[in-house]
Every structure is written in structure tokens, then in C-alpha cells.
Tab-separated table of C-alpha atoms in Angstrom:
chain	number	residue	atom	x	y	z
A	1	MET	CA	-12.307	-45.956	8.832
A	2	LYS	CA	-14.517	-44.621	6.151
A	3	LEU	CA	-14.404	-41.424	4.886
A	4	THR	CA	-16.274	-39.225	2.399
A	5	THR	CA	-14.523	-36.159	0.670
A	6	VAL	CA	-16.772	-33.696	-0.950
A	7	GLY	CA	-14.930	-31.816	-3.631
A	8	LEU	CA	-12.317	-33.627	-5.902
A	9	GLY	CA	-10.491	-30.810	-7.161
A	10	TYR	CA	-6.595	-30.121	-6.810
A	11	ILE	CA	-6.971	-30.649	-3.028
A	12	GLY	CA	-9.772	-33.079	-2.444
A	13	LEU	CA	-8.619	-35.670	-4.897
A	14	PRO	CA	-4.986	-35.877	-3.942
A	15	THR	CA	-6.183	-35.966	-0.205
A	16	SER	CA	-8.590	-38.718	-0.951
A	17	ILE	CA	-6.073	-40.863	-2.796
A	18	MET	CA	-3.693	-40.380	0.219
A	19	PHE	CA	-6.124	-41.706	2.813
A	20	ALA	CA	-7.210	-44.752	0.341
A	21	LYS	CA	-3.528	-45.208	0.043
A	22	HIS	CA	-3.162	-46.098	3.752
A	23	GLY	CA	-6.308	-48.484	3.918
A	24	VAL	CA	-9.023	-46.054	4.390
A	25	ASP	CA	-12.299	-46.590	2.554
A	26	VAL	CA	-12.903	-43.464	0.622
A	27	LEU	CA	-15.970	-42.055	-1.261
A	28	GLY	CA	-15.042	-39.093	-3.373
A	29	VAL	CA	-18.006	-36.776	-4.219
A	30	ASP	CA	-18.009	-34.190	-6.978
A	31	ILE	CA	-21.115	-32.381	-8.408
A	32	ASN	CA	-19.369	-32.463	-11.841
A	33	SER	CA	-20.588	-35.685	-13.348
A	34	GLU	CA	-17.658	-35.829	-16.020
A	35	THR	CA	-15.296	-35.774	-13.288
A	36	VAL	CA	-16.780	-38.637	-11.469
A	37	GLU	CA	-17.439	-40.692	-14.723
A	38	SER	CA	-13.722	-40.145	-15.487
A	39	LEU	CA	-12.415	-41.292	-12.115
A	40	ASN	CA	-14.706	-44.310	-12.061
A	41	ASN	CA	-13.147	-45.104	-15.408
A	42	GLY	CA	-9.619	-44.764	-14.257
A	43	CYS	CA	-8.416	-41.478	-15.245
A	44	ILE	CA	-7.696	-38.480	-13.084
A	45	HIS	CA	-8.633	-34.788	-14.497
A	46	ILE	CA	-5.702	-32.907	-13.014
A	47	GLU	CA	-1.924	-32.845	-13.750
A	48	GLU	CA	0.264	-33.787	-10.635
A	49	PRO	CA	3.282	-35.883	-10.621
A	50	GLY	CA	2.652	-39.247	-9.328
A	51	LEU	CA	-1.060	-38.658	-8.853
A	52	GLN	CA	-2.151	-40.912	-11.652
A	53	GLU	CA	-0.001	-43.946	-10.528
A	54	ALA	CA	-1.266	-43.451	-6.985
A	55	PHE	CA	-4.768	-43.359	-8.205
A	56	ASP	CA	-4.085	-46.648	-10.201
A	57	ASP	CA	-2.959	-48.260	-6.918
A	58	VAL	CA	-6.079	-47.192	-4.897
A	59	ARG	CA	-8.437	-48.140	-7.602
A	60	ALA	CA	-6.774	-51.715	-7.690
A	61	THR	CA	-7.355	-52.146	-3.928
A	62	GLY	CA	-11.038	-50.927	-4.159
A	63	HIS	CA	-10.348	-48.353	-1.426
A	64	PHE	CA	-11.696	-45.452	-3.589
A	65	LYS	CA	-14.725	-44.810	-5.641
A	66	ALA	CA	-16.181	-41.630	-6.956
A	67	SER	CA	-19.971	-40.553	-6.761
A	68	LEU	CA	-22.240	-37.531	-7.313
A	69	THR	CA	-23.665	-38.082	-3.805
A	70	PRO	CA	-22.411	-38.601	-0.323
A	71	ALA	CA	-22.723	-41.604	1.833
A	72	GLU	CA	-22.504	-42.391	5.457
A	73	ALA	CA	-19.074	-42.448	7.002
A	74	ASP	CA	-16.994	-42.045	10.064
A	75	VAL	CA	-15.315	-38.814	8.826
A	76	PHE	CA	-16.267	-35.964	6.163
A	77	ILE	CA	-13.819	-33.709	4.582
A	78	ILE	CA	-15.071	-30.467	2.791
A	79	ALA	CA	-12.458	-29.545	0.122
A	80	VAL	CA	-14.497	-27.248	-2.308
A	81	PRO	CA	-13.473	-23.877	-3.631
A	82	THR	CA	-14.032	-20.592	-2.067
A	83	PRO	CA	-14.148	-17.716	-4.841
A	84	ASN	CA	-14.214	-14.134	-4.217
A	85	ASN	CA	-17.678	-12.467	-4.035
A	86	ASP	CA	-18.189	-9.710	-6.680
A	87	ASP	CA	-18.387	-6.954	-3.752
A	88	GLU	CA	-16.076	-4.065	-3.016
A	89	TYR	CA	-13.524	-5.884	-1.004
A	90	GLU	CA	-13.811	-9.170	-2.872
A	91	SER	CA	-14.956	-11.190	0.262
A	92	CYS	CA	-14.990	-14.928	0.605
A	93	ASP	CA	-17.755	-16.748	-0.899
A	94	ILE	CA	-18.623	-19.507	1.509
A	95	SER	CA	-21.738	-20.664	-0.339
A	96	ILE	CA	-20.181	-23.922	-1.944
A	97	VAL	CA	-18.687	-24.682	1.621
A	98	MET	CA	-22.020	-24.249	2.889
A	99	GLN	CA	-23.859	-26.327	0.160
A	100	ALA	CA	-21.278	-29.132	0.867
A	101	THR	CA	-22.013	-29.174	4.378
A	102	ALA	CA	-25.803	-29.273	3.746
A	103	SER	CA	-25.123	-32.210	1.325
A	104	ILE	CA	-23.634	-34.451	4.082
A	105	VAL	CA	-26.370	-33.653	6.677
A	106	PRO	CA	-28.650	-36.434	5.507
A	107	TYR	CA	-25.609	-38.932	6.075
A	108	LEU	CA	-24.335	-37.701	9.469
A	109	LYS	CA	-24.563	-39.644	12.701
A	110	LYS	CA	-23.231	-39.096	16.276
A	111	GLY	CA	-19.644	-39.473	16.765
A	112	ASN	CA	-18.870	-38.280	13.328
A	113	THR	CA	-15.839	-35.971	12.440
A	114	VAL	CA	-16.423	-33.049	9.848
A	115	ILE	CA	-13.236	-31.357	8.614
A	116	VAL	CA	-13.170	-28.209	6.547
A	117	GLU	CA	-9.980	-27.942	4.345
A	118	SER	CA	-11.245	-25.181	2.413
A	119	THR	CA	-9.597	-22.035	2.657
A	120	ILE	CA	-12.085	-19.713	4.404
A	121	ALA	CA	-12.446	-16.246	6.214
A	122	PRO	CA	-11.712	-15.608	9.923
A	123	ARG	CA	-14.932	-16.775	12.008
A	124	THR	CA	-16.418	-18.915	9.013
A	125	ILE	CA	-16.434	-21.961	11.240
A	126	ASP	CA	-17.649	-20.046	14.351
A	127	ASP	CA	-20.269	-18.031	12.796
A	128	HIS	CA	-21.507	-20.121	9.956
A	129	VAL	CA	-20.717	-23.812	9.787
A	130	LYS	CA	-20.921	-24.573	13.421
A	131	PRO	CA	-24.462	-22.920	14.093
A	132	PHE	CA	-25.789	-24.829	10.974
A	133	LEU	CA	-24.654	-28.049	12.265
A	134	GLU	CA	-25.989	-27.226	15.725
A	135	HIS	CA	-29.263	-26.543	14.044
A	136	GLN	CA	-29.406	-30.101	12.596
A	137	GLY	CA	-29.414	-31.062	16.447
A	138	TYR	CA	-25.796	-31.702	17.247
A	139	THR	CA	-23.744	-30.791	20.133
A	140	ILE	CA	-20.117	-29.596	18.706
A	141	GLY	CA	-17.578	-31.284	20.682
A	142	GLU	CA	-19.707	-34.011	22.112
A	143	ASP	CA	-21.450	-35.837	19.470
A	144	LEU	CA	-20.139	-34.285	16.352
A	145	PHE	CA	-16.437	-33.050	15.889
A	146	LEU	CA	-15.893	-30.039	13.833
A	147	VAL	CA	-12.415	-28.916	12.614
A	148	HIS	CA	-10.830	-26.490	10.314
A	149	CYS	CA	-7.412	-28.051	8.849
A	150	PRO	CA	-6.442	-25.852	6.083
A	151	GLU	CA	-4.441	-27.261	3.259
A	152	ARG	CA	-0.791	-26.209	2.986
A	153	VAL	CA	0.512	-27.935	-0.117
A	154	LEU	CA	2.436	-26.861	-3.287
A	155	PRO	CA	1.114	-27.991	-6.712
A	156	GLY	CA	3.695	-30.121	-8.144
A	157	LYS	CA	4.597	-31.615	-4.761
A	158	ILE	CA	1.328	-32.602	-3.386
A	159	LEU	CA	1.590	-36.070	-2.584
A	160	GLU	CA	5.040	-35.451	-0.814
A	161	GLU	CA	3.722	-32.376	1.196
A	162	LEU	CA	0.637	-34.081	2.463
A	163	VAL	CA	2.460	-36.390	4.183
A	164	TYR	CA	5.494	-34.448	5.489
A	165	ASN	CA	4.128	-30.866	5.905
A	166	ASN	CA	3.067	-29.966	9.449
A	167	ARG	CA	-0.688	-29.784	9.865
A	168	ILE	CA	-2.709	-27.127	11.866
A	169	ILE	CA	-5.785	-28.761	13.671
A	170	GLY	CA	-7.978	-26.049	14.581
A	171	GLY	CA	-10.870	-27.600	16.484
A	172	VAL	CA	-13.839	-25.678	17.776
A	173	THR	CA	-13.218	-27.484	21.151
A	174	PRO	CA	-10.126	-29.618	22.609
A	175	ALA	CA	-12.233	-32.772	22.005
A	176	CYS	CA	-12.632	-31.648	18.097
A	177	VAL	CA	-8.829	-31.277	18.088
A	178	ASP	CA	-8.286	-34.672	19.333
A	179	ALA	CA	-10.758	-36.049	16.692
A	180	GLY	CA	-8.958	-34.027	14.052
A	181	LYS	CA	-5.605	-35.512	15.028
A	182	LYS	CA	-6.888	-39.042	15.049
A	183	VAL	CA	-7.815	-38.478	11.330
A	184	TYR	CA	-4.540	-37.030	9.823
A	185	GLN	CA	-2.513	-39.401	11.927
A	186	THR	CA	-3.381	-41.893	9.537
A	187	PHE	CA	-0.472	-40.717	7.164
A	188	VAL	CA	0.797	-37.382	8.221
A	189	LYS	CA	4.447	-37.511	9.379
A	190	GLY	CA	4.750	-33.845	10.144
A	191	ASP	CA	4.100	-32.232	13.505
A	192	MET	CA	0.186	-31.798	14.462
A	193	ILE	CA	-0.283	-27.969	15.528
A	194	GLU	CA	-3.170	-27.870	17.806
A	195	THR	CA	-5.221	-24.474	17.948
A	196	ASN	CA	-8.786	-23.333	17.431
A	197	ALA	CA	-10.764	-22.875	14.425
A	198	ARG	CA	-10.337	-18.982	14.094
A	199	THR	CA	-6.683	-19.190	14.639
A	200	ALA	CA	-6.240	-22.192	12.134
A	201	GLU	CA	-8.388	-19.944	9.402
A	202	MET	CA	-6.319	-16.737	10.009
A	203	SER	CA	-2.986	-18.563	9.909
A	204	LYS	CA	-3.569	-20.082	6.494
A	205	LEU	CA	-4.433	-16.452	5.215
A	206	MET	CA	-1.203	-15.113	6.769
A	207	GLU	CA	0.887	-17.406	5.061
A	208	ASN	CA	-0.276	-16.533	1.558
A	209	THR	CA	-0.947	-12.918	2.651
A	210	TYR	CA	3.112	-12.659	3.651
A	211	ARG	CA	4.076	-14.218	0.059
A	212	ASP	CA	1.744	-11.829	-1.613
A	213	LEU	CA	3.126	-8.800	0.108
A	214	ASN	CA	6.934	-10.303	-0.316
A	215	ILE	CA	6.246	-10.545	-4.214
A	216	ALA	CA	4.674	-7.065	-4.389
A	217	LEU	CA	7.734	-5.818	-2.812
A	218	ALA	CA	10.045	-7.499	-5.270
A	219	ASN	CA	7.610	-6.473	-8.170
A	220	GLU	CA	7.657	-2.874	-6.958
A	221	ILE	CA	11.577	-2.712	-6.515
A	222	ALA	CA	11.791	-4.415	-10.048
A	223	LYS	CA	9.911	-1.451	-11.553
A	224	ILE	CA	12.119	1.136	-9.797
A	225	SER	CA	15.420	-0.573	-10.681
A	226	ASP	CA	14.309	-0.710	-14.281
A	227	ASP	CA	13.745	3.138	-14.236
A	228	LEU	CA	17.036	3.717	-12.522
A	229	HIS	CA	18.981	1.222	-14.752
A	230	ILE	CA	19.926	-1.263	-12.021
A	231	ASN	CA	19.868	-4.828	-12.196
A	232	VAL	CA	17.108	-5.939	-9.638
A	233	LEU	CA	17.794	-9.411	-9.717
A	234	ASP	CA	21.335	-8.758	-8.537
A	235	VAL	CA	20.172	-6.348	-5.852
A	236	ILE	CA	17.593	-8.977	-4.476
A	237	GLN	CA	20.537	-11.644	-4.719
A	238	MET	CA	22.902	-9.499	-2.725
A	239	ALA	CA	20.139	-8.338	-0.086
A	240	ASN	CA	19.156	-11.938	0.390
A	241	GLN	CA	22.811	-12.536	1.702
A	242	HIS	CA	21.745	-10.961	4.758
A	243	PRO	CA	20.695	-13.759	7.168
A	244	ARG	CA	17.486	-12.063	8.068
A	245	VAL	CA	16.242	-10.963	4.579
A	246	ASN	CA	14.439	-13.125	2.087
A	247	ILE	CA	12.824	-11.241	-0.785
A	248	HIS	CA	11.154	-13.259	-3.283
A	249	GLN	CA	11.407	-12.852	-7.224
A	250	PRO	CA	9.574	-10.333	-9.300
A	251	GLY	CA	7.368	-11.633	-12.022
A	252	PRO	CA	4.239	-11.156	-14.286
A	253	GLY	CA	2.041	-10.936	-11.450
A	254	VAL	CA	0.638	-13.202	-8.673
A	255	GLY	CA	-1.711	-16.195	-9.551
A	256	GLY	CA	-3.460	-19.382	-8.435
A	257	HIS	CA	-6.382	-20.050	-6.250
A	258	CYS	CA	-4.598	-18.841	-2.943
A	259	LEU	CA	-2.023	-16.030	-3.123
A	260	ALA	CA	-4.008	-13.899	-5.431
A	261	VAL	CA	-7.475	-14.579	-3.616
A	262	ASP	CA	-6.815	-15.170	-0.048
A	263	PRO	CA	-5.659	-11.588	1.042
A	264	TYR	CA	-8.936	-10.560	0.130
A	265	PHE	CA	-10.392	-12.632	2.987
A	266	ILE	CA	-8.471	-10.534	5.571
A	267	ILE	CA	-9.302	-7.211	3.698
A	268	ALA	CA	-12.962	-7.665	3.651
A	269	LYS	CA	-13.096	-8.428	7.219
A	270	SER	CA	-11.164	-5.147	8.327
A	271	PRO	CA	-10.743	-3.004	5.308
A	272	GLU	CA	-9.927	0.023	7.614
A	273	LEU	CA	-7.045	-1.826	9.117
A	274	SER	CA	-5.462	-3.587	6.221
A	275	PRO	CA	-4.016	-0.699	4.044
A	276	LEU	CA	-0.799	-2.429	3.487
A	277	ILE	CA	-2.389	-5.789	2.200
A	278	GLN	CA	-4.551	-3.923	-0.077
A	279	THR	CA	-1.479	-1.899	-1.550
A	280	GLY	CA	0.343	-5.224	-1.941
A	281	ARG	CA	-2.795	-6.582	-4.100
A	282	GLN	CA	-2.739	-3.385	-6.016
A	283	VAL	CA	0.935	-3.771	-7.045
A	284	ASN	CA	0.891	-7.355	-8.152
A	285	ARG	CA	-2.472	-6.913	-10.044
A	286	SER	CA	-0.626	-4.137	-11.800
A	287	MET	CA	1.721	-6.601	-13.078
A	288	PRO	CA	0.152	-7.704	-16.153
A	289	ALA	CA	-0.544	-4.154	-17.589
A	290	TYR	CA	3.251	-3.288	-16.818
A	291	VAL	CA	4.360	-6.420	-18.814
A	292	VAL	CA	2.280	-5.469	-21.661
A	293	GLU	CA	3.680	-1.791	-21.684
A	294	LYS	CA	7.093	-3.382	-21.773
A	295	VAL	CA	6.150	-5.550	-24.811
A	296	LYS	CA	4.752	-2.665	-26.657
A	297	GLN	CA	7.942	-0.783	-26.184
A	298	ILE	CA	10.010	-3.574	-27.315
A	299	LEU	CA	7.973	-3.971	-30.554
A	300	GLN	CA	7.553	-0.233	-31.216
A	301	ASP	CA	10.227	0.040	-33.986
A	302	LEU	CA	9.972	-3.533	-35.255
A	303	ASN	CA	7.904	-4.601	-38.346
A	304	ALA	CA	6.168	-7.220	-35.874
A	305	VAL	CA	3.564	-9.385	-37.022
A	306	LYS	CA	3.610	-12.020	-34.073
A	307	VAL	CA	4.194	-12.467	-30.548
A	308	THR	CA	4.536	-15.931	-28.894
A	309	VAL	CA	3.627	-16.355	-25.288
A	310	PHE	CA	5.477	-19.157	-23.380
A	311	GLY	CA	3.210	-20.441	-20.473
A	312	LEU	CA	-0.202	-19.613	-19.505
A	313	THR	CA	-0.347	-21.075	-15.938
A	314	TYR	CA	0.390	-19.371	-12.767
A	315	LYS	CA	3.260	-21.481	-11.800
A	316	GLY	CA	5.671	-23.933	-13.450
A	317	ASP	CA	5.030	-27.616	-14.203
A	318	VAL	CA	1.310	-27.393	-13.558
A	319	ASP	CA	-1.850	-27.143	-15.677
A	320	ASP	CA	-3.695	-24.809	-13.571
A	321	ILE	CA	-4.849	-21.472	-15.320
A	322	ARG	CA	-6.749	-20.076	-12.289
A	323	GLU	CA	-6.225	-16.551	-11.407
A	324	SER	CA	-3.408	-16.638	-13.795
A	325	PRO	CA	-1.454	-13.516	-14.639
A	326	ALA	CA	-0.143	-15.285	-17.586
A	327	PHE	CA	-3.285	-15.837	-18.864
A	328	ASP	CA	-4.307	-12.221	-18.207
A	329	ILE	CA	-1.311	-10.912	-20.040
A	330	TYR	CA	-2.353	-13.022	-23.085
A	331	GLU	CA	-5.690	-11.811	-23.262
A	332	LEU	CA	-4.467	-8.037	-22.729
A	333	LEU	CA	-1.981	-8.544	-25.701
A	334	HIS	CA	-4.916	-9.405	-27.965
A	335	GLU	CA	-6.456	-6.306	-26.791
A	336	HIS	CA	-3.590	-3.913	-27.256
A	337	LEU	CA	-1.760	-5.471	-30.170
A	338	ASP	CA	-3.012	-5.774	-33.639
A	339	ILE	CA	-0.941	-8.526	-34.590
A	340	GLU	CA	-0.987	-12.409	-34.065
A	341	ILE	CA	-0.601	-13.551	-30.464
A	342	VAL	CA	0.198	-17.434	-30.233
A	343	ALA	CA	0.337	-19.435	-26.960
A	344	PHE	CA	2.579	-22.357	-26.360
A	345	ASP	CA	2.132	-24.400	-23.006
A	346	PRO	CA	3.096	-28.118	-22.971
A	347	HIS	CA	0.796	-28.263	-19.944
A	348	VAL	CA	-2.418	-26.724	-20.899
A	349	LYS	CA	-4.516	-28.573	-23.026
A	350	LEU	CA	-6.864	-25.986	-24.823
A	351	ASP	CA	-7.688	-25.999	-28.273
A	352	PHE	CA	-6.164	-22.396	-29.003
A	353	VAL	CA	-2.924	-23.464	-27.330
A	354	GLU	CA	-0.263	-24.421	-29.962
A	355	LYS	CA	1.381	-27.772	-29.341
A	356	ASP	CA	4.492	-27.548	-31.545
A	357	MET	CA	6.961	-25.095	-30.201
A	358	GLU	CA	8.726	-24.820	-33.571
A	359	LYS	CA	5.478	-23.497	-35.215
A	360	ALA	CA	4.734	-21.394	-32.099
A	361	VAL	CA	7.977	-19.221	-32.546
A	362	HIS	CA	8.016	-19.137	-36.418
A	363	ASP	CA	8.027	-15.593	-37.645
A	364	ALA	CA	7.628	-14.205	-34.015
A	365	SER	CA	9.376	-10.947	-33.038
A	366	LEU	CA	9.240	-11.679	-29.286
A	367	VAL	CA	8.994	-14.799	-27.046
A	368	LEU	CA	7.363	-13.922	-23.673
A	369	VAL	CA	7.980	-16.244	-21.146
A	370	LEU	CA	5.231	-15.962	-18.219
A	371	SER	CA	5.572	-19.663	-16.563
A	372	ASP	CA	8.513	-21.268	-15.152
A	373	HIS	CA	8.011	-24.680	-16.746
A	374	SER	CA	10.862	-27.196	-16.785
A	375	GLU	CA	10.725	-27.376	-20.495
A	376	PHE	CA	11.780	-23.745	-20.873
A	377	LYS	CA	14.840	-24.216	-18.630
A	378	LYS	CA	17.343	-25.703	-21.178
A	379	LEU	CA	16.359	-24.049	-24.565
A	380	THR	CA	18.993	-22.695	-26.716
A	381	ASP	CA	19.577	-20.634	-29.753
A	382	ARG	CA	18.411	-23.243	-32.212
A	383	HIS	CA	14.899	-23.471	-30.596
A	384	PHE	CA	14.348	-19.782	-31.683
A	385	LYS	CA	16.113	-19.918	-35.375
A	386	GLY	CA	12.773	-19.546	-36.969
A	387	MET	CA	11.789	-16.127	-35.277
A	388	ARG	CA	11.539	-12.966	-37.235
A	389	HIS	CA	13.369	-11.029	-34.442
A	390	PRO	CA	14.985	-13.310	-32.051
A	391	ILE	CA	14.129	-11.576	-28.842
A	392	ILE	CA	13.010	-13.142	-25.638
A	393	PHE	CA	11.377	-11.318	-22.515
A	394	ASP	CA	11.658	-13.667	-19.736
A	395	THR	CA	9.390	-12.357	-16.786
A	396	LYS	CA	10.227	-15.613	-14.807
A	397	ASN	CA	13.750	-15.572	-15.208
A	398	VAL	CA	13.952	-19.191	-15.943
A	399	MET	CA	16.311	-19.231	-19.023
A	400	SER	CA	19.462	-18.631	-17.029
A	401	GLN	CA	21.915	-19.757	-19.813
A	402	SER	CA	23.532	-17.268	-22.069
A	403	PHE	CA	22.402	-17.100	-25.874
A	404	ASP	CA	24.551	-16.140	-28.817
A	405	THR	CA	22.097	-15.280	-31.639
A	406	VAL	CA	18.909	-14.271	-29.293
A	407	ASP	CA	18.645	-10.913	-27.654
A	408	TYR	CA	17.617	-12.083	-24.269
A	409	TYR	CA	16.114	-9.758	-21.530
A	410	ASN	CA	14.664	-10.269	-18.132
A	411	TYR	CA	13.645	-7.853	-15.020
A	412	GLY	CA	17.489	-7.562	-14.477
A	413	ASN	CA	18.671	-6.387	-17.945
A	414	LEU	CA	15.480	-4.924	-19.564
A	415	TYR	CA	16.579	-1.514	-19.362
A	416	THR	CA	19.398	-2.195	-21.567
A	417	TYR	CA	17.160	-3.108	-24.631
A	418	HIS	CA	17.712	-1.544	-27.850
A	419	THR	CA	15.949	-2.074	-31.178
A	420	PRO	CA	17.837	-4.774	-33.067
A	421	ALA	CA	19.078	-4.396	-36.563
A	422	LYS	CA	16.339	-3.563	-39.243
A	423	ASN	CA	17.116	-6.701	-41.292
A	424	PRO	CA	14.921	-9.359	-39.575
A	425	GLN	CA	16.452	-12.903	-39.081
A	426	ARG	CA	14.415	-15.689	-40.408
């Protein structure tokens, strides 16, 4: 089997590597010439455990090559971004999906399977992709097989979940479903869930909307509990003892190119029927401003000259800052505080990010933890001895151990904050 993947980002590249690892000849296509050059020189451009090693293996076998243009294949997978449009309800921008679809048309032949893995709004396949391909002269389900198979993997565990997660196979026709199953049976060990394209589209959006709403509930309860001087982390832990309750954890907001984006794809289709989903988005989007206000309260009676942000990514142990509330907070701190704001993140390779933790915390009056990187979980008092005022506000509840010389706060005990002694520790 020959396969062409259009889009070599956080999903397209690992998917391509996994097919190549199982003997498929894969051509990975991307419009970014630097990405293509880097891959053909042996270096991946994203951070994911085990991915570089897997890539090295498939390059050595000759089963993967990168290119700026597609080529003929048996299967085409489209795995390109679907950002929000700049409209009232931030609807799904399918322009890149349609451009990717158009790019493969010169290389299509009868009997091919076309799979869209990109997250898309309901009816995108039926109302846009299918008519476009039919206009090229193909009969879907007879001489061309069209499938929506949404990606459902967690960054940090992509290689494992590509294999073991269940896959939704949303075919335009039953024959399309069969064609899609045949492709993924190359390596998937999870169940193949057969459905139509519309249901597959909506199911992916529902997964992420559920999680967004659950986090919104946790964030709102965190605000209320702080106001009432109640430890919200204890509240959630106790509530989750109930066998039918599973409340997520509060945090600095919701980020990434799924949870913070996908609910709008539903909202835009039926704005008058989605008030709950819209409210959840409003709550989670309010969290960066809420965190900044809490930081201002902590600093108000201190002679602060510096705040250090720990983490800019939307989740732990990745380098992905897309839609990251941590990054939003970093920028808001610059807008609202006339002091030095330093970012420290061992996973983000940007010029302004301090790479030495000791330098990052030196003379800071507050360390604000915004990402739950593993590197932050075992830090002790000695790592913060150079601070002007040794205070931590941990919005991710990642530093679970107790401190002796550091004032540690998270959403559970933030209401207990009191201004420390006026003599700063250095």
C-alpha cells in the first residue's frame, strides 16, 4: 500500500510514521519547506516522546519521505489545521482542508481512499468535501471512497494511543466504511467503530465539548469556593468519590487546538440551541484574567520587581503553545504589571524563554505555575532560595509536596494568602 499524508503537524507526522513503521510506503506532504527539509535531513520538528526514534527507524527502511507536493497513492490522509474563522461564533475554517483536498485531485485515481482526519464541523464531508470530489467526476462509494476518521490522541502519548485507541470510521457509504477499516487495520488494535461521516464529525466535537464544559464547572466552583473560603481541591476530590461523578481539575484556562476550539464548531452551527456550550467557553476564557487579578492581589503589598512564569504550554511535557492560556497570562502580566516578567519552560524553544531556572527565579517575588511539566513536580525549597519573596501560586496543582521556606498556594488554599514579612528573603 502507498499512502500520501497531507499535513505533517502534531497528528499528520506521527500518523505517517506509524503507517511507515508497519511497512507502508508513505509520502508526507507539507507546504512548509523548512519542515520538509528538516524531515528529509532526519530531524522532526515537534516534541513527542519516542517520535524521533520511530522516525529514525522508518527513514532507515526507506518507507517515509517528505515532499512539498503530493504523488499518486492508494490512500490519501488529510491532517491539516482547522482554525476558527474570525466571525461572531468563531466557526470552523475549512479552507485549508479544501485546499488540501484540491491538492490531491491531480493524483487521484479510481479505487483510491480519501480520509479526512482533521477535526471539522458537522456536515463538512457531506456538504463540502463530497460535492467537490464528485465534481471531479468520481462516484463516492463506487470508484472513490471517502471517510472521516477523527484523530483522538493525547499529546505525550500519541504513538501508544494511535495503536490502542478505538477509531471512529465515518464513511459516506458502507463501502467507504469498509475501505477506511482496511486502512487502519494496518496497525490499530483498538475497536473500529463504524458510522457515517456526520456522526463521526459530531462525536469528535462532543468529546472535546464535554471536557471543556467539565473544566468550566471546575473553574467556576474554584472561584466560588475561593470566595467562600473553601478548599475546592478537597471538594472535588470528595465529590469524585461518588461512583457517577468525575469532575475535572480547575486551572488557568483551557488550551490546545482541540478543547479551546472545537466547541465553537458546534456553536456556530446552532447558536440559538447551544447556550450551555457558550457559557462554558466564556467561563474558561475568563480564567487568564482571573489568574492575573489574583497575581495582582498577591503582589499589592510587596516591593516586587519580578514575576516568573513556569510553563507556557497548554499542557505538561509538550512544546505546544497553540491556544495556550499560559501564554495568554504571560502576555496579560506584561500589560498589567510594570515589573519584569520572566518565562521559564524547559520544553519551549523561543528566544525570550529563560533556559536556566536559577536565573529565572532570582529576585522574583512570585513563581506562577501555568503548565504541569514533570520537571516542576519534584522541586523543593532549595530551587527557590534566590527569590526576593519565596511565594508560589500553582494554578495546575502540580507541586503536591510541602515546602518549609516557601509560601505555597494553589486553588485549594489561595484564600488563606497573607502578605509575608516585609523583610524580603534573598
